[in-house]
PDB file of C-alpha atoms in Angstrom:
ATOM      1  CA  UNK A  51      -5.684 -15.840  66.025  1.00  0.00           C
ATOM      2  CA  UNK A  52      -4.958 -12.066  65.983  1.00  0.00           C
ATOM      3  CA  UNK A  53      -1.721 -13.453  63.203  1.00  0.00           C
ATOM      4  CA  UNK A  54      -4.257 -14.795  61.516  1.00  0.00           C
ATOM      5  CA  UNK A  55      -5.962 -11.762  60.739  1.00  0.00           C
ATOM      6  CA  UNK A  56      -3.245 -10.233  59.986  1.00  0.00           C
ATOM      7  CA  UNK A  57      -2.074 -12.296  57.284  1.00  0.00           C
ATOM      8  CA  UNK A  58      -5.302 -12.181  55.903  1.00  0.00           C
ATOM      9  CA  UNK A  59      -5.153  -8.198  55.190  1.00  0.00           C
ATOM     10  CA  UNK A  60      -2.137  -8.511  53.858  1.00  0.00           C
ATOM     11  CA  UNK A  61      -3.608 -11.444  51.635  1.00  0.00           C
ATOM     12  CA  UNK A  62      -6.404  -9.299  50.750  1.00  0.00           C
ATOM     13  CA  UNK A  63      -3.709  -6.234  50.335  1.00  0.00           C
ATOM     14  CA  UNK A  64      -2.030  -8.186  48.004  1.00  0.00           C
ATOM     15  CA  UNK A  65      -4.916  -9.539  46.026  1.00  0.00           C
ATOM     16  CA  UNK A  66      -6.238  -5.929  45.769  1.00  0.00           C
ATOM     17  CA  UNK A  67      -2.929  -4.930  44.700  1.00  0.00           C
ATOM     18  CA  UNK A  68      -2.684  -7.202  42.281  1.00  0.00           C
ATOM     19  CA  UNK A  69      -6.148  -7.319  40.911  1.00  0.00           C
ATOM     20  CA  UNK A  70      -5.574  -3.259  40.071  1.00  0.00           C
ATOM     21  CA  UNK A  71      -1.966  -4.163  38.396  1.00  0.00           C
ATOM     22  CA  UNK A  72      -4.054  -6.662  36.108  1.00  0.00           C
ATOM     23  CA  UNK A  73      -6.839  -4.038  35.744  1.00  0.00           C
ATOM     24  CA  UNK A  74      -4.275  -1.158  34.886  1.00  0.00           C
ATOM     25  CA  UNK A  75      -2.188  -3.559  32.517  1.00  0.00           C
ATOM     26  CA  UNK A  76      -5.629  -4.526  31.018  1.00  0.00           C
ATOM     27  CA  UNK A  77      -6.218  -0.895  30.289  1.00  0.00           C
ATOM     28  CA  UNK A  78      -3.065  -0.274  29.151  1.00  0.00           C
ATOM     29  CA  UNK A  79      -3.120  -3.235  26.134  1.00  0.00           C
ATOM     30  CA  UNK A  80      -6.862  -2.512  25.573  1.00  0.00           C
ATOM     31  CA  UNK A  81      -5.631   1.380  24.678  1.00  0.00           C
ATOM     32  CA  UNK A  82      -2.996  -0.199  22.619  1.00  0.00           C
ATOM     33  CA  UNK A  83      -4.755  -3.085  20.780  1.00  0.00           C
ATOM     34  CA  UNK A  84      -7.484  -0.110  19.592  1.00  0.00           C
ATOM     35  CA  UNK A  85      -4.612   2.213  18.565  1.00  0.00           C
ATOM     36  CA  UNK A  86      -3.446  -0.689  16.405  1.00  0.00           C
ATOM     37  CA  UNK A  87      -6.346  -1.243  14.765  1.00  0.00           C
ATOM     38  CA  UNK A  88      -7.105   2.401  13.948  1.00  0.00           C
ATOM     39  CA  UNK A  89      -3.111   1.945  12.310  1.00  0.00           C
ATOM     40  CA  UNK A  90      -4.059  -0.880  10.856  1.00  0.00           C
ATOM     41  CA  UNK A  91      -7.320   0.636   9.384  1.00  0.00           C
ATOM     42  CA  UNK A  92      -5.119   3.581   8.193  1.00  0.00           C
ATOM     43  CA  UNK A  93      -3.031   1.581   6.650  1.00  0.00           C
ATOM     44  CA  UNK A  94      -5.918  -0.520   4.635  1.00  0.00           C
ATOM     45  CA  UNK A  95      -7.192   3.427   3.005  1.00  0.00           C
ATOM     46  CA  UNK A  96      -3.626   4.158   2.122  1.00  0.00           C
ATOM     47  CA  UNK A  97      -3.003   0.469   0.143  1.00  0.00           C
ATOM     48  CA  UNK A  98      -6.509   1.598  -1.354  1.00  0.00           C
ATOM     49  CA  UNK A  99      -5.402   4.737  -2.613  1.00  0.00           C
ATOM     50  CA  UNK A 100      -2.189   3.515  -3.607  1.00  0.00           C
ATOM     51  CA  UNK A 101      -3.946   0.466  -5.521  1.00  0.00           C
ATOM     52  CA  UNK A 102      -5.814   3.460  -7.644  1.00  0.00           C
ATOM     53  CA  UNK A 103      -3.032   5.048  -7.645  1.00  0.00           C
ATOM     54  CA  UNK A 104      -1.591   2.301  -9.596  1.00  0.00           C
ATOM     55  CA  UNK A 105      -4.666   1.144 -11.732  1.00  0.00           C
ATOM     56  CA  UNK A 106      -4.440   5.014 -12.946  1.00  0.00           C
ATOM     57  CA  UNK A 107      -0.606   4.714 -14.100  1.00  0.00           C
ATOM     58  CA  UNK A 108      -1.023   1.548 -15.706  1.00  0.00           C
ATOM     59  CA  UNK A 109      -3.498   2.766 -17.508  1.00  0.00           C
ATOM     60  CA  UNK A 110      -1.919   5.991 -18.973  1.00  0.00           C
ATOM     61  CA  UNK A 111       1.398   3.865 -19.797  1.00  0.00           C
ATOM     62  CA  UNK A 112      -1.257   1.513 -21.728  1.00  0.00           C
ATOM     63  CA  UNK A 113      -2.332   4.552 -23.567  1.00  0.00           C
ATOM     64  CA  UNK A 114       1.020   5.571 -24.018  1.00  0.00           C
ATOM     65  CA  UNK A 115       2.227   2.450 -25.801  1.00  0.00           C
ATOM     66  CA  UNK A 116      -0.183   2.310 -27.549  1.00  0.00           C
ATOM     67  CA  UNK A 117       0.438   5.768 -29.094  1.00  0.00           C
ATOM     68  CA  UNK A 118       3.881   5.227 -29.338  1.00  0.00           C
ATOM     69  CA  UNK A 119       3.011   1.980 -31.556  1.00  0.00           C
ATOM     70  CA  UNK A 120       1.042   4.368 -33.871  1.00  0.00           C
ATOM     71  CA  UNK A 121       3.657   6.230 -34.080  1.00  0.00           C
ATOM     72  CA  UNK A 122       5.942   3.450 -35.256  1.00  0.00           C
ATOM     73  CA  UNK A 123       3.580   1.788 -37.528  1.00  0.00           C
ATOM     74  CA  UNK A 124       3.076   5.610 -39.257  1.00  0.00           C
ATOM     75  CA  UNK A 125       6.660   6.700 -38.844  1.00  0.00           C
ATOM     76  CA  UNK A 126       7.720   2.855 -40.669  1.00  0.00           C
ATOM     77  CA  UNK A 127       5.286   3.537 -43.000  1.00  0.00           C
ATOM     78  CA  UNK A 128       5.945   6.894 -44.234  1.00  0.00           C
ATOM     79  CA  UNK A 129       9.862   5.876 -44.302  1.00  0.00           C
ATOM     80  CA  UNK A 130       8.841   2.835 -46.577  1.00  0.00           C
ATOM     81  CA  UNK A 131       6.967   4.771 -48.897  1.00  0.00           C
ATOM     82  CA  UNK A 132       9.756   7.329 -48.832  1.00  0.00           C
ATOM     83  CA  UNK A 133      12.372   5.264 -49.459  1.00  0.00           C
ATOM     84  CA  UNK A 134      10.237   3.288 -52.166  1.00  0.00           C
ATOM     85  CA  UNK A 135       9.709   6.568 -54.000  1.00  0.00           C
ATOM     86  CA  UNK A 136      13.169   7.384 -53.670  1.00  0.00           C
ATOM     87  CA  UNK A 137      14.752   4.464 -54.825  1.00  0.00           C
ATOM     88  CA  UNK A 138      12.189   3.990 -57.881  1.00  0.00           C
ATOM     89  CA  UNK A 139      13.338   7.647 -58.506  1.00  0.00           C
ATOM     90  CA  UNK A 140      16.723   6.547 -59.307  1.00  0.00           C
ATOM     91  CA  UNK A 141      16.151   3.620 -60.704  1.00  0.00           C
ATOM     92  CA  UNK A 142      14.137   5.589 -63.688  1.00  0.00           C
ATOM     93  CA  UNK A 143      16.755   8.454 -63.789  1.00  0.00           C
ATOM     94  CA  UNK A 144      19.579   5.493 -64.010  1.00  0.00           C
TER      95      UNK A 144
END
């Protein structure tokens, strides 16, 4: 009987010991898991910004081609109307 009770503390020792390993490992992931999630939630903000980021450079190089096509279309033009002029130039002094 008195082995008896004796295995039963050290049943109960165990269990308690155990049960606090689980509790402490419990803790542990729990303090993890939330500092993922505050990563995780850092990490959403920053693809935000970024996303901006990009919608606001797209949009200047939109505005830049299209200034740059301007450009072309007046820079083509004033060559063809300079090279017209030239070339009926010497046409009538030929």
């Amino acid at each position: 009987m008195a082995n008896n009770a004796n295995l039963d503390k050290v049943g109960c020792e165990y269990g308690r010991n155990l049960k606090e390993m689980l509790n402490a490992f419990k803790e542990d992931y729990t303090s993890k898991i939330f500092a993922y999630k505050e990563k995780l939630n850092a990490l959403d903000e920053r693809i935000e910004n970024l996303e901006e980021w990009k919608k606001m450079v797209d949009e200047r190089i939109v505005k830049f081609e299209v200034k740059l096509a301007w450009l072309m279309g007046v820079s083509a033009t004033v060559g063809s109307l300079i090279g017209t002029t030239v070339a009926m130039l010497i046409r009538h002094l030929f």
